[in-house]
Amino acid sequence: MSGIIKKKAIVLGSGPIRIGQGIEFDYASVHAVRALREAGYEAIIINNNPETVSTDFDTSDRLYFEPLTIEDVLHIIERESPIEGVVCQFGGQTAINLAKPLTDAGIPILGSSCRSIDLAEDRNLFEELLSRLGIPKPAGRAVNSTDAAVEVAAEIGYPVLVRPSYVLGGRAMEIVYDEPDLRRYMKYAADISDGAPILVDRYITGKEAEVDVIADGQGGCILPGIMEHIERAGVHSGDSMAVYPPQTIKQSTIDQMVEYATRLSEALNVIGLMNIQFVIENDQAYVIEVNPRASRTVPYLSKITGIPMVKAAMWASLGRSLADQGYKNGLHPNQPNIAVKAPVFSFSKLTGVDINLGPEMKSTGEILGIDTDFSRALYKAMVASGIDVPLKPNETALLVTLADQDKAEGLPIIRDFAALGFKLIATTGTARFLRENGLEVTTALKISEGSPNLIDLIRSREVALLINTISKDKKIEKEASLIRRASVEHSIPCLTSLDTARALHTALATRSAGEEFDVVTIDKYVEYQHA
């Protein structure tokens, strides 16, 4: 008796792991394969990274350990034909970039079409779509020359956020504060962009949030959850801490994000997953960008909410509606547990990298802290990510050096650390400011002022934590980068964002109060929320 011939589908992985494209896409690829096999398909993986689960011998029906280039993929398709189609949306930017050449070659794409992907990723097309839908975005345009960039920046006002299109992990993304820096950036970006337009946007210093959307192209659209970033706009989403459900975003703003996401999924004809990033200013949500694929938050929201997001998206891509899968349209109800995502960095191994956080992604991993209380979840996340500061009243020292523009905002945060029992040490200008505001501070010398100086304090481990915000003065920053580097080499946590410092204080205050922490498996937390 001959066996039943199964339909075949090919899943594209993400290739070699790099900053901005990591284990989250391997997670998505593996779960896509499982969903395909559960639906009765023969699932084939193309990926060439031996360190991933997707390339394990027993993950798929067949593995092609080949480069993710159009030539190699087409050769494999020829060998495997006939196939139902290729799945691009779970392998990150590497896989999604192959959608157009595959479509041009007549290969069917399972999920969002090449046209949908282009609408989301082509800046001019996307801006036209947003304008037509009446969805706000930060002012700005795509440009192809330095003069055009200068013209746009003059029109919308500095600072501006500049970045090449079609890149991963915020590569070559910068906040630019004046015309000379913008001209310098455009010369550099020309080498990175490979002819693609450069995006010039007004930099909004608001709160960021992101949402993952699952749509079926048949009127079904669900939002498993919204993640609120703890660091404000300007820090790459992969380097930001984020919390689910949102803790400070108003319901009216959440309603805006849900409405915009639903309208965008319909207009783009999304089938499968889509990630939308927002920036919020004065309770108004603005769309920063849309990624028509799985994102790094998918594994987190899947675990937190109990919704198998990749499976739902994969089955939608095969034609099964979300309603048939048992899902109701709209935002999934918030779960009672609080979950905090925190980045993990490898600065001790990446010796040439400055540890200051900005628009370009630097983290090499992420972790999850979960509890029934925000501060406890925050504490778990920070300890797991390597920020574990000992609390010894009147013994633990905090070294502070604040840029002029951050002094007023930083004052209450530093005052809170002092209230926890931290001894304060600061550079001359910061120390003077803190004393003028009633705090007891020891002054430390800068590197250029002699010895013992800041680096000597770090090397002698006289401090347990460093807070160093980024200055716009390049001379100051040159010395500050040496201080930050020394903190890494001596395993002393260094924070360059006041938002992160505020979060750390919240976490430490919980520990100082002697609160008990439950440690259970994530399955138990999901059980609790559905009990």
mmCIF file of N, CA and C in Angstrom, residues 461-528:
data_model
loop_
_atom_site.group_PDB
_atom_site.id
_atom_site.type_symbol
_atom_site.label_atom_id
_atom_site.label_comp_id
_atom_site.label_asym_id
_atom_site.label_seq_id
_atom_site.Cartn_x
_atom_site.Cartn_y
_atom_site.Cartn_z
ATOM 1 N N ARG A 461 37.234 48.896 43.479
ATOM 2 C CA ARG A 461 35.912 48.394 43.860
ATOM 3 C C ARG A 461 35.328 49.140 45.065
ATOM 4 N N GLU A 462 35.619 50.425 45.143
ATOM 5 C CA GLU A 462 35.044 51.240 46.212
ATOM 6 C C GLU A 462 33.604 51.641 45.901
ATOM 7 N N VAL A 463 33.172 51.379 44.666
ATOM 8 C CA VAL A 463 31.792 51.689 44.292
ATOM 9 C C VAL A 463 31.092 50.408 43.831
ATOM 10 N N ALA A 464 29.784 50.346 44.055
ATOM 11 C CA ALA A 464 29.001 49.163 43.664
ATOM 12 C C ALA A 464 28.135 49.424 42.448
ATOM 13 N N LEU A 465 27.976 50.712 42.082
ATOM 14 C CA LEU A 465 27.097 51.076 40.973
ATOM 15 C C LEU A 465 27.555 52.403 40.395
ATOM 16 N N LEU A 466 27.481 52.509 39.075
ATOM 17 C CA LEU A 466 27.833 53.742 38.378
ATOM 18 C C LEU A 466 26.633 54.215 37.568
ATOM 19 N N ILE A 467 26.247 55.474 37.744
ATOM 20 C CA ILE A 467 25.228 56.101 36.901
ATOM 21 C C ILE A 467 25.916 57.211 36.115
ATOM 22 N N ASN A 468 25.978 57.046 34.803
ATOM 23 C CA ASN A 468 26.689 57.991 33.944
ATOM 24 C C ASN A 468 25.829 58.290 32.724
ATOM 25 N N THR A 469 25.197 59.467 32.694
ATOM 26 C CA THR A 469 24.354 59.798 31.538
ATOM 27 C C THR A 469 25.208 60.439 30.445
ATOM 28 N N ILE A 470 24.711 60.344 29.220
ATOM 29 C CA ILE A 470 25.490 60.702 28.037
ATOM 30 C C ILE A 470 25.474 62.212 27.812
ATOM 31 N N SER A 471 26.657 62.784 27.631
ATOM 32 C CA SER A 471 26.795 64.217 27.381
ATOM 33 C C SER A 471 26.828 64.487 25.878
ATOM 34 N N LYS A 472 26.382 65.678 25.491
ATOM 35 C CA LYS A 472 26.469 66.089 24.087
ATOM 36 C C LYS A 472 27.853 66.631 23.749
ATOM 37 N N ASP A 473 28.682 66.849 24.794
ATOM 38 C CA ASP A 473 30.044 67.357 24.612
ATOM 39 C C ASP A 473 30.965 66.187 24.278
ATOM 40 N N LYS A 474 31.557 66.211 23.086
ATOM 41 C CA LYS A 474 32.373 65.072 22.630
ATOM 42 C C LYS A 474 33.628 64.892 23.493
ATOM 43 N N LYS A 475 34.195 65.980 24.002
ATOM 44 C CA LYS A 475 35.383 65.884 24.854
ATOM 45 C C LYS A 475 35.046 65.163 26.159
ATOM 46 N N ILE A 476 33.904 65.520 26.759
ATOM 47 C CA ILE A 476 33.456 64.867 27.994
ATOM 48 C C ILE A 476 33.169 63.396 27.726
ATOM 49 N N GLU A 477 32.537 63.119 26.592
ATOM 50 C CA GLU A 477 32.161 61.745 26.260
ATOM 51 C C GLU A 477 33.374 60.846 26.029
ATOM 52 N N LYS A 478 34.446 61.420 25.512
ATOM 53 C CA LYS A 478 35.652 60.628 25.272
ATOM 54 C C LYS A 478 36.176 60.061 26.588
ATOM 55 N N GLU A 479 36.158 60.885 27.640
ATOM 56 C CA GLU A 479 36.613 60.427 28.948
ATOM 57 C C GLU A 479 35.570 59.508 29.592
ATOM 58 N N ALA A 480 34.298 59.837 29.389
ATOM 59 C CA ALA A 480 33.227 59.029 29.982
ATOM 60 C C ALA A 480 33.250 57.603 29.447
ATOM 61 N N SER A 481 33.589 57.440 28.161
ATOM 62 C CA SER A 481 33.632 56.096 27.584
ATOM 63 C C SER A 481 34.686 55.231 28.264
ATOM 64 N N LEU A 482 35.801 55.847 28.702
ATOM 65 C CA LEU A 482 36.848 55.104 29.434
ATOM 66 C C LEU A 482 36.339 54.655 30.800
ATOM 67 N N ILE A 483 35.540 55.507 31.423
ATOM 68 C CA ILE A 483 34.971 55.172 32.733
ATOM 69 C C ILE A 483 33.989 54.012 32.591
ATOM 70 N N ARG A 484 33.124 54.101 31.581
ATOM 71 C CA ARG A 484 32.156 53.021 31.357
ATOM 72 C C ARG A 484 32.857 51.706 31.033
ATOM 73 N N ARG A 485 33.936 51.797 30.254
ATOM 74 C CA ARG A 485 34.682 50.591 29.895
ATOM 75 C C ARG A 485 35.293 49.954 31.142
ATOM 76 N N ALA A 486 35.826 50.802 32.032
ATOM 77 C CA ALA A 486 36.426 50.296 33.277
ATOM 78 C C ALA A 486 35.384 49.593 34.132
ATOM 79 N N SER A 487 34.153 50.111 34.153
ATOM 80 C CA SER A 487 33.101 49.481 34.956
ATOM 81 C C SER A 487 32.810 48.075 34.445
ATOM 82 N N VAL A 488 32.833 47.892 33.129
ATOM 83 C CA VAL A 488 32.595 46.571 32.545
ATOM 84 C C VAL A 488 33.712 45.615 32.934
ATOM 85 N N GLU A 489 34.937 46.088 32.802
ATOM 86 C CA GLU A 489 36.100 45.237 33.067
ATOM 87 C C GLU A 489 36.169 44.802 34.526
ATOM 88 N N HIS A 490 35.537 45.583 35.425
ATOM 89 C CA HIS A 490 35.579 45.240 36.845
ATOM 90 C C HIS A 490 34.206 44.803 37.367
ATOM 91 N N SER A 491 33.308 44.456 36.420
ATOM 92 C CA SER A 491 31.987 43.875 36.751
ATOM 93 C C SER A 491 31.172 44.739 37.700
ATOM 94 N N ILE A 492 31.228 46.067 37.477
ATOM 95 C CA ILE A 492 30.407 46.998 38.256
ATOM 96 C C ILE A 492 29.285 47.500 37.359
ATOM 97 N N PRO A 493 28.010 47.289 37.732
ATOM 98 C CA PRO A 493 26.907 47.735 36.883
ATOM 99 C C PRO A 493 27.003 49.221 36.563
ATOM 100 N N CYS A 494 26.822 49.543 35.295
ATOM 101 C CA CYS A 494 26.855 50.934 34.852
ATOM 102 C C CYS A 494 25.575 51.241 34.091
ATOM 103 N N LEU A 495 24.851 52.261 34.518
ATOM 104 C CA LEU A 495 23.595 52.641 33.879
ATOM 105 C C LEU A 495 23.770 53.987 33.196
ATOM 106 N N THR A 496 23.358 54.072 31.917
ATOM 107 C CA THR A 496 23.477 55.331 31.186
ATOM 108 C C THR A 496 22.116 55.984 30.946
ATOM 109 N N SER A 497 21.066 55.348 31.402
ATOM 110 C CA SER A 497 19.713 55.890 31.254
ATOM 111 C C SER A 497 19.106 56.133 32.628
ATOM 112 N N LEU A 498 18.551 57.317 32.838
ATOM 113 C CA LEU A 498 17.894 57.617 34.111
ATOM 114 C C LEU A 498 16.660 56.745 34.312
ATOM 115 N N ASP A 499 16.022 56.340 33.224
ATOM 116 C CA ASP A 499 14.859 55.460 33.341
ATOM 117 C C ASP A 499 15.262 54.110 33.927
ATOM 118 N N THR A 500 16.414 53.580 33.478
ATOM 119 C CA THR A 500 16.907 52.317 34.021
ATOM 120 C C THR A 500 17.285 52.486 35.485
ATOM 121 N N ALA A 501 17.907 53.626 35.813
ATOM 122 C CA ALA A 501 18.286 53.888 37.208
ATOM 123 C C ALA A 501 17.046 53.954 38.103
ATOM 124 N N ARG A 502 16.008 54.597 37.609
ATOM 125 C CA ARG A 502 14.761 54.681 38.376
ATOM 126 C C ARG A 502 14.166 53.286 38.594
ATOM 127 N N ALA A 503 14.240 52.454 37.553
ATOM 128 C CA ALA A 503 13.731 51.083 37.655
ATOM 129 C C ALA A 503 14.540 50.273 38.665
ATOM 130 N N LEU A 504 15.869 50.457 38.653
ATOM 131 C CA LEU A 504 16.714 49.730 39.607
ATOM 132 C C LEU A 504 16.365 50.134 41.033
ATOM 133 N N HIS A 505 16.141 51.413 41.255
ATOM 134 C CA HIS A 505 15.771 51.843 42.603
ATOM 135 C C HIS A 505 14.467 51.185 43.043
ATOM 136 N N THR A 506 13.486 51.132 42.143
ATOM 137 C CA THR A 506 12.206 50.479 42.463
ATOM 138 C C THR A 506 12.442 49.039 42.882
ATOM 139 N N ALA A 507 13.309 48.343 42.132
ATOM 140 C CA ALA A 507 13.594 46.939 42.428
ATOM 141 C C ALA A 507 14.317 46.792 43.764
ATOM 142 N N LEU A 508 15.322 47.650 44.013
ATOM 143 C CA LEU A 508 16.100 47.552 45.253
ATOM 144 C C LEU A 508 15.264 47.934 46.471
ATOM 145 N N ALA A 509 14.343 48.872 46.296
ATOM 146 C CA ALA A 509 13.490 49.278 47.418
ATOM 147 C C ALA A 509 12.637 48.100 47.887
ATOM 148 N N THR A 510 12.194 47.295 46.937
ATOM 149 C CA THR A 510 11.412 46.101 47.291
ATOM 150 C C THR A 510 12.267 45.133 48.102
ATOM 151 N N ARG A 511 13.488 44.942 47.648
ATOM 152 C CA ARG A 511 14.402 44.037 48.362
ATOM 153 C C ARG A 511 14.723 44.589 49.741
ATOM 154 N N SER A 512 14.932 45.923 49.817
ATOM 155 C CA SER A 512 15.270 46.546 51.094
ATOM 156 C C SER A 512 14.136 46.402 52.108
ATOM 157 N N ALA A 513 12.902 46.382 51.591
ATOM 158 C CA ALA A 513 11.740 46.247 52.480
ATOM 159 C C ALA A 513 11.566 44.827 52.995
ATOM 160 N N GLY A 514 12.396 43.901 52.492
ATOM 161 C CA GLY A 514 12.366 42.521 52.973
ATOM 162 C C GLY A 514 11.241 41.681 52.424
ATOM 163 N N GLU A 515 10.697 42.082 51.250
ATOM 164 C CA GLU A 515 9.605 41.300 50.663
ATOM 165 C C GLU A 515 10.087 39.922 50.240
ATOM 166 N N GLU A 516 9.214 38.924 50.373
ATOM 167 C CA GLU A 516 9.537 37.559 49.971
ATOM 168 C C GLU A 516 9.283 37.382 48.474
ATOM 169 N N PHE A 517 10.110 36.537 47.852
ATOM 170 C CA PHE A 517 9.982 36.282 46.420
ATOM 171 C C PHE A 517 9.645 34.818 46.184
ATOM 172 N N ASP A 518 8.561 34.591 45.447
ATOM 173 C CA ASP A 518 8.233 33.224 45.041
ATOM 174 C C ASP A 518 8.993 32.896 43.765
ATOM 175 N N VAL A 519 9.529 31.703 43.697
ATOM 176 C CA VAL A 519 10.203 31.250 42.485
ATOM 177 C C VAL A 519 9.518 29.963 42.043
ATOM 178 N N VAL A 520 8.741 30.052 40.980
ATOM 179 C CA VAL A 520 8.041 28.889 40.437
ATOM 180 C C VAL A 520 8.229 28.885 38.925
ATOM 181 N N THR A 521 7.878 27.782 38.278
ATOM 182 C CA THR A 521 8.014 27.701 36.833
ATOM 183 C C THR A 521 6.972 28.581 36.161
ATOM 184 N N ILE A 522 7.260 28.956 34.921
ATOM 185 C CA ILE A 522 6.336 29.837 34.201
ATOM 186 C C ILE A 522 5.002 29.139 33.958
ATOM 187 N N ASP A 523 5.027 27.814 33.832
ATOM 188 C CA ASP A 523 3.777 27.065 33.671
ATOM 189 C C ASP A 523 2.844 27.303 34.856
ATOM 190 N N LYS A 524 3.434 27.404 36.058
ATOM 191 C CA LYS A 524 2.624 27.639 37.252
ATOM 192 C C LYS A 524 1.970 29.017 37.211
ATOM 193 N N TYR A 525 2.739 30.012 36.736
ATOM 194 C CA TYR A 525 2.161 31.354 36.642
ATOM 195 C C TYR A 525 0.989 31.370 35.663
ATOM 196 N N VAL A 526 1.150 30.661 34.528
ATOM 197 C CA VAL A 526 0.061 30.597 33.556
ATOM 198 C C VAL A 526 -1.148 29.887 34.160
ATOM 199 N N GLU A 527 -0.879 28.842 34.961
ATOM 200 C CA GLU A 527 -1.974 28.146 35.648
ATOM 201 C C GLU A 527 -2.700 29.093 36.599
ATOM 202 N N TYR A 528 -1.915 29.886 37.357
ATOM 203 C CA TYR A 528 -2.516 30.822 38.314
ATOM 204 C C TYR A 528 -3.471 31.786 37.612
#
